[in-house]
Short mmCIF file of C-alpha atoms in Angstrom, two decimals:
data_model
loop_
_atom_site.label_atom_id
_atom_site.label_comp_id
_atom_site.label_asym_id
_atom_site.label_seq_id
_atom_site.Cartn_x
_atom_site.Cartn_y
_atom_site.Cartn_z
CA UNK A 1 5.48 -44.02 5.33
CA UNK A 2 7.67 -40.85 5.62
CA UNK A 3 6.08 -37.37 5.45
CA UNK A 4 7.48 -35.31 2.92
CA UNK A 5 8.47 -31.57 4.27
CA UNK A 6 6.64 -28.83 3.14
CA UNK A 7 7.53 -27.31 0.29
CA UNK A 8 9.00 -23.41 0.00
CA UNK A 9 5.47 -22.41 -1.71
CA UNK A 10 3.55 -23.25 1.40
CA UNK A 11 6.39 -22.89 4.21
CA UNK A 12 5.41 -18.75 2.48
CA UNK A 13 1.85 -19.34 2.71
CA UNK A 14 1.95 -20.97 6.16
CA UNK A 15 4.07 -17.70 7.50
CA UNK A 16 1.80 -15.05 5.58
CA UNK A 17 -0.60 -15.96 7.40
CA UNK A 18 0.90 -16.45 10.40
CA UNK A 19 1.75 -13.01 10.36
CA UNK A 20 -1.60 -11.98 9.57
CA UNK A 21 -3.10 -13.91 12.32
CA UNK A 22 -0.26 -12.10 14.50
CA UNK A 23 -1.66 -8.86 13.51
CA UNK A 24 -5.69 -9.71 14.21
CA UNK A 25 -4.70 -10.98 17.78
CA UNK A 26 -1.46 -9.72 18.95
CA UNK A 27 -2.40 -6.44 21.21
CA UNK A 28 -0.11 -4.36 19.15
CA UNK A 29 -1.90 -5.71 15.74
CA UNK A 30 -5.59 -4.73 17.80
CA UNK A 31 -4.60 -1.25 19.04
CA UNK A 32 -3.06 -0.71 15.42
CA UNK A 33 -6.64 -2.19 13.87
CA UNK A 34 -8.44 0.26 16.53
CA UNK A 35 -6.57 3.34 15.50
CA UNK A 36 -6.87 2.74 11.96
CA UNK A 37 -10.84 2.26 12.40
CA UNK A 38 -10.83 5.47 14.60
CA UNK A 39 -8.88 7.73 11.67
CA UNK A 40 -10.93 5.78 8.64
CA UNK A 41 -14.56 6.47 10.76
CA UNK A 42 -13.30 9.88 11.42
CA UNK A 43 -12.65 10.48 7.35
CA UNK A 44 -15.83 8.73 6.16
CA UNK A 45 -18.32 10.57 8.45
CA UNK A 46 -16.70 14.22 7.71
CA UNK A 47 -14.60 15.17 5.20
CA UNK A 48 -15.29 12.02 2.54
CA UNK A 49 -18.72 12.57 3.16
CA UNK A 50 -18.47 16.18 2.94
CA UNK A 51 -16.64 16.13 -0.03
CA UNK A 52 -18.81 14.03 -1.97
CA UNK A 53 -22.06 15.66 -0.94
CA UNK A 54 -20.46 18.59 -2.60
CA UNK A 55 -19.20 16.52 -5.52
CA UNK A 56 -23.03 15.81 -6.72
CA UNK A 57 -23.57 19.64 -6.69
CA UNK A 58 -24.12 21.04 -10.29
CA UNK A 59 -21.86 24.07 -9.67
CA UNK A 60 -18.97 22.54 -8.18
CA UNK A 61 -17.15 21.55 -11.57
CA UNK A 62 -16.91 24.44 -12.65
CA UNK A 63 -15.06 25.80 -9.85
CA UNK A 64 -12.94 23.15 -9.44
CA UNK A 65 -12.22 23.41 -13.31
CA UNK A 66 -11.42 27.03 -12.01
CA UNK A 67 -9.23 26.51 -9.53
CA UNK A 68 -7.30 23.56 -11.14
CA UNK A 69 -7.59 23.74 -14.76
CA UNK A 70 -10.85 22.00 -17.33
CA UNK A 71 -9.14 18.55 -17.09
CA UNK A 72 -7.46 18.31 -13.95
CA UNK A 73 -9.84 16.32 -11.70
CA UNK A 74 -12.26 16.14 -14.25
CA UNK A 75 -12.98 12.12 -14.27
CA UNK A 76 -13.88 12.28 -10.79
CA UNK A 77 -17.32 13.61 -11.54
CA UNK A 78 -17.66 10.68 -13.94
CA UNK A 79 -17.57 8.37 -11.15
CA UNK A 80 -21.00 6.43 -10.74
CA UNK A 81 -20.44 6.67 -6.87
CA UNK A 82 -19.97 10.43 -5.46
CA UNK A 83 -17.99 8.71 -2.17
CA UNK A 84 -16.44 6.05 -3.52
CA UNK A 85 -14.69 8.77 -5.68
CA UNK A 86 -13.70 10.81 -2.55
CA UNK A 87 -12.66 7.99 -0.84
CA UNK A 88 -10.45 7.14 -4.08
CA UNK A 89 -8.70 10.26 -3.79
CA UNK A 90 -8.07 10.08 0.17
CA UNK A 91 -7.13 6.38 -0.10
CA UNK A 92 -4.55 6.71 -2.96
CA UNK A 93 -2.22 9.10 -0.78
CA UNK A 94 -2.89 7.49 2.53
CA UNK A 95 -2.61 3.94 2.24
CA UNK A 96 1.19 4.40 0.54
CA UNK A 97 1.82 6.34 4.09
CA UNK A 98 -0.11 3.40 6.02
CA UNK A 99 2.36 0.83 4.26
CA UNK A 100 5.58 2.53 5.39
CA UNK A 101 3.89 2.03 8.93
CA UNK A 102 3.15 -1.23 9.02
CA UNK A 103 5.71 -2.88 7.32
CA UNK A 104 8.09 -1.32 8.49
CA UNK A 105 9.18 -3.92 10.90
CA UNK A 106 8.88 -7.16 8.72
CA UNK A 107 12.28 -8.32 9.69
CA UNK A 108 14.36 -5.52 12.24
CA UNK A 109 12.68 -6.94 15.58
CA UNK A 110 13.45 -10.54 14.52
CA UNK A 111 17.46 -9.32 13.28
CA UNK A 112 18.25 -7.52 16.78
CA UNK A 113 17.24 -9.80 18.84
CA UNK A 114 18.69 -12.60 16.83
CA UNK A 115 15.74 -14.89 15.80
CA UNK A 116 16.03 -14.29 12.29
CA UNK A 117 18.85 -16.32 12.04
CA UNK A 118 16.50 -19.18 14.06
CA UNK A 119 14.08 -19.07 11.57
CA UNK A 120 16.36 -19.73 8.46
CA UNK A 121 16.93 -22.79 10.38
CA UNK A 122 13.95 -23.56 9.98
CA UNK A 123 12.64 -22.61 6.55
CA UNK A 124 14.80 -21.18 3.52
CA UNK A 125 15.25 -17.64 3.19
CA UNK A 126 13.30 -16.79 0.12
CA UNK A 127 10.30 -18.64 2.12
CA UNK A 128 10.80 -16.11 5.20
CA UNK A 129 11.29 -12.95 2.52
CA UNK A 130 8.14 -13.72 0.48
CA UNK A 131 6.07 -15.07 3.07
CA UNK A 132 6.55 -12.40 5.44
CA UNK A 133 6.05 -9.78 2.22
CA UNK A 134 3.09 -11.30 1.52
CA UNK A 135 1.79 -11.55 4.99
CA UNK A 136 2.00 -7.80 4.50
CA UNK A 137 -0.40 -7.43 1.78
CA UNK A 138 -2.98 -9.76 3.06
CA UNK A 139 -2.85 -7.44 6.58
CA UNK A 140 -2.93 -4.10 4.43
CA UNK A 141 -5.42 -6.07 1.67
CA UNK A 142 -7.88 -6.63 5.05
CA UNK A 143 -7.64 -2.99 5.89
CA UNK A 144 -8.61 -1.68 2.31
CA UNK A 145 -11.09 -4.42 1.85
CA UNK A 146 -12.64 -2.94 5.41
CA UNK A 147 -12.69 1.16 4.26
CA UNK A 148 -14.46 -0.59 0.96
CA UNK A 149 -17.20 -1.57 2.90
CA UNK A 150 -17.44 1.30 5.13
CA UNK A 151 -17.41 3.70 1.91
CA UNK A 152 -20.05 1.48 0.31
CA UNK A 153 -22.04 1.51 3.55
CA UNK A 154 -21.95 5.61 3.76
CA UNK A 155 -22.91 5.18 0.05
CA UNK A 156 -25.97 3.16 0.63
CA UNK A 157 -26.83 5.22 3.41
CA UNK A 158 -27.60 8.18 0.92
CA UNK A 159 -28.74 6.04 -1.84
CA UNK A 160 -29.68 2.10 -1.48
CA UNK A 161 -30.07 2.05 -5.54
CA UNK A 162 -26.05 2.23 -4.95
CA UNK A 163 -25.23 -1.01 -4.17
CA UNK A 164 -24.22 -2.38 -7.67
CA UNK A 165 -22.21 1.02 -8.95
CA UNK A 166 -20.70 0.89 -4.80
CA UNK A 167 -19.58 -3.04 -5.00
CA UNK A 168 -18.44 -2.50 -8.84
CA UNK A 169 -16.38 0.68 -8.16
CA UNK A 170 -15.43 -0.94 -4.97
CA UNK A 171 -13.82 -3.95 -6.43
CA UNK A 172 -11.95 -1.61 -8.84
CA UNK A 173 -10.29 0.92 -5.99
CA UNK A 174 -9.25 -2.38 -3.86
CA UNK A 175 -7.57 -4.03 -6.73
CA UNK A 176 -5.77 -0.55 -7.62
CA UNK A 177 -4.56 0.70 -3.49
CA UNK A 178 -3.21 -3.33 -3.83
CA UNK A 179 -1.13 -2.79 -6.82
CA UNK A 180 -0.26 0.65 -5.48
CA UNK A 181 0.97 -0.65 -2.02
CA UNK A 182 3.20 -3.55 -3.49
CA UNK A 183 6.22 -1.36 -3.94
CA UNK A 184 6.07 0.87 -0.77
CA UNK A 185 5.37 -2.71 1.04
CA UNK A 186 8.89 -4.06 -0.89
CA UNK A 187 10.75 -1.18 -0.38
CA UNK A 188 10.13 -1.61 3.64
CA UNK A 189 10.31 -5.51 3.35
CA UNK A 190 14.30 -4.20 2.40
CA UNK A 191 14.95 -1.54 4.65
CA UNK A 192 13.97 -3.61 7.49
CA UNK A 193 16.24 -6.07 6.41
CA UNK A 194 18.85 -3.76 7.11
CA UNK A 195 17.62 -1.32 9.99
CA UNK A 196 17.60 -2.83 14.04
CA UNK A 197 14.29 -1.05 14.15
CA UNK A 198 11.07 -0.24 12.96
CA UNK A 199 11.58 3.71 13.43
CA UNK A 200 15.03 2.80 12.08
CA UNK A 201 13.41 1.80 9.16
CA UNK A 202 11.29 4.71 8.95
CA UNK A 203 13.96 7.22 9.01
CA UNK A 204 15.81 5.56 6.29
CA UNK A 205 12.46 5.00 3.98
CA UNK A 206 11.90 9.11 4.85
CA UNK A 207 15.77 9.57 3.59
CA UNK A 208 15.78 7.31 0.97
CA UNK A 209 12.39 9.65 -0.42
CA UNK A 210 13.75 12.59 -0.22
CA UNK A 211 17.17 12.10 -1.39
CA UNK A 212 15.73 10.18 -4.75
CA UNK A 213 13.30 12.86 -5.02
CA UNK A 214 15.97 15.49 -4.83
CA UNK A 215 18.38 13.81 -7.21
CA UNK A 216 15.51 13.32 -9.62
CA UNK A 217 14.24 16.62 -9.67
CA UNK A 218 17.74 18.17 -10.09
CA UNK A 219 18.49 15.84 -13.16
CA UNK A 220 14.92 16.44 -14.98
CA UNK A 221 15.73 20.32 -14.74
CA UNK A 222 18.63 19.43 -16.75
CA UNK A 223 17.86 16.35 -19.47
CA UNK A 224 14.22 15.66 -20.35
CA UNK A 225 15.91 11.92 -20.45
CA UNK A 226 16.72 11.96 -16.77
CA UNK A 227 13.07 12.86 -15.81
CA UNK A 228 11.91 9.72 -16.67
CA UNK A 229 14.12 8.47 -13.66
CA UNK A 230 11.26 9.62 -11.56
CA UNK A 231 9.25 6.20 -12.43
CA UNK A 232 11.92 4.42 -9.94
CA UNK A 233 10.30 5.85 -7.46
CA UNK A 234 6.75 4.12 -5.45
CA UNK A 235 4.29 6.82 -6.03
CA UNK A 236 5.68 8.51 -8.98
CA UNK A 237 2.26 7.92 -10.58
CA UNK A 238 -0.17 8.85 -8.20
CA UNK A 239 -1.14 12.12 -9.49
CA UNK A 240 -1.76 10.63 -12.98
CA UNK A 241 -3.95 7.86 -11.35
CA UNK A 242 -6.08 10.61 -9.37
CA UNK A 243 -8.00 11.59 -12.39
CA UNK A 244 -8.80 8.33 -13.36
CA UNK A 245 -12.18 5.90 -12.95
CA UNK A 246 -12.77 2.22 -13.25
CA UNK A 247 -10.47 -0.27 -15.75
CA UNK A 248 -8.58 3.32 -16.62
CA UNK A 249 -6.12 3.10 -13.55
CA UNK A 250 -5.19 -0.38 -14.35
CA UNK A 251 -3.28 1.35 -16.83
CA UNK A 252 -0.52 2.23 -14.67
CA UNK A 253 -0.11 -1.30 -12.97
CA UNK A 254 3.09 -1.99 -14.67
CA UNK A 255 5.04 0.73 -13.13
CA UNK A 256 4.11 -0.65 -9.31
CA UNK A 257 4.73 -4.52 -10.52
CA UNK A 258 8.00 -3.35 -12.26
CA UNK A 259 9.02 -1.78 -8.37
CA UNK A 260 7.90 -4.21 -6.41
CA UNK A 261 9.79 -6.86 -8.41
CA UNK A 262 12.65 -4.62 -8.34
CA UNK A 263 12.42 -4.24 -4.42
CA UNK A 264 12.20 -7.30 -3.84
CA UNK A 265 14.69 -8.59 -5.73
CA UNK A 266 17.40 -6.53 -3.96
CA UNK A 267 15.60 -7.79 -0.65
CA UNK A 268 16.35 -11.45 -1.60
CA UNK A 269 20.16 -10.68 -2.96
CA UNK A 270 20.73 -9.39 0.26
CA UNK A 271 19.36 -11.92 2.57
CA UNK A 272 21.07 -14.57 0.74
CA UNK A 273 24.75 -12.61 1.30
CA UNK A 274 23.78 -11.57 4.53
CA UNK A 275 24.87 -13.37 7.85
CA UNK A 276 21.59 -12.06 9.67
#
């Protein structure tokens, strides 16, 4: 009896999570997993909970409605869970900058020192593209699934009548910083491809940023039509998405998907051309 090879779909789930086994025990993954606890346990204990100790103060709308205008930030006092709320508005912002981070060396390494072209050997391309895209988002969907807990831990901690409202919201804000990630996670799963370096990488996802959000902001001051090029960009609809709660931000899924899809679809059309 022969053994049949394994197939593309699980040569991509064998190296996602290879790569996020690489990450839990590889010392660079640990000290990365250490310094990301340290700057999440640092944001929790002060400013998150800070802000939302403030948040369940009667007075505080009205200031904020103020300072920023009646409906502004509005929703967030709707939220059933003052810190999960905070921790909604830190997390949108920061995870995005986390992403460029740690993907930002999905493939570079492997290209400069000429193992990438090994690996093809050894498993098709779109295999190595996806897998290692998705081994990605199950390292970043560890890391938001761990702040979730902390958050609903510091929310239990003020409150134990919490825990539903905490877990519900909870589930909510994880499924949304996923979505949110996918493009910013795609975009470096193709600039990687290209850079001989993680800080390589980097600097071109920095340029890349800027430059679109230049060009974008120079053609919206001139055609209300060109404006709407902003929605190529990952992140373009954060600030809608801040004042939003619950099955609300789901609304603004498609735009991420649409991204990602798009990312990743230049990522594949260029591995397949490429020599590596």
């Amino acid at each position: 009896m022969t053994n049949n090879p394994p197939s593309s779909f699980n040569n991509m789930l064998i190296i996602a999570m290879f790569e996020l086994r690489k990450f839990l025990f590889n010392t660079r993954g640990i000290i990365a997993l250490v310094a990301f606890g340290l700057v999440w346990g640092v944001l929790l204990l002060y400013p998150i909970q800070s802000a939302s100790a403030m948040l369940l103060q009667p007075n505080v709308k009205d200031v904020i409605d103020s300072l920023f205008g009646a409906n502004t930030l509005n929703v967030l006092f709707e939220w059933p869970v003052a810190e999960m709320a905070v921790f909604w508005c830190f997390a949108l912002y920061l995870f995005p900058m986390f992403s460029i981070l740690i993907a930002a060396d999905q493939f570079s390494s492997d290209k400069t020192r000429g193992t990438l072209r090994f690996l093809t050997i050894r498993t098709s391309r779109d295999s190595l593209l996806f897998g290692r895209f998705l081994g990605q988002i199950l390292i970043q969907g560890l890391l938001i699934l761990l702040t979730i807990i902390a958050t609903v831990a510091l929310a239990l901690s003020r409150d134990s009548q919490l825990f539903l409202p905490a877990l519900s919201s909870g589930a909510l804000v994880g499924l949304n910083l996923i979505i949110v990630i996918l493009p910013y996670t795609a975009v470096m799963t193709l600039l990687s491809l290209y850079a001989r370096t993680a800080r390589q990488a980097m600097v071109f996802a920095t340029i890349l940023w800027t430059v679109i959000s230049i060009a974008i902001m120079v053609l919206g001051s001139k055609s209300s039509v060109l404006a709407q090029l902003q929605w190529v960009l990952p992140g373009a609809q954060l600030s809608d998405m801040l004042n939003t709660n619950g099955l609300n931000s789901l609304a603004y899924a498609p735009i991420p998907l649409f991204q990602t899809a798009a990312a990743l679809l230049l990522g594949r059309m260029y591995m397949q051309r490429s020599s590596l």
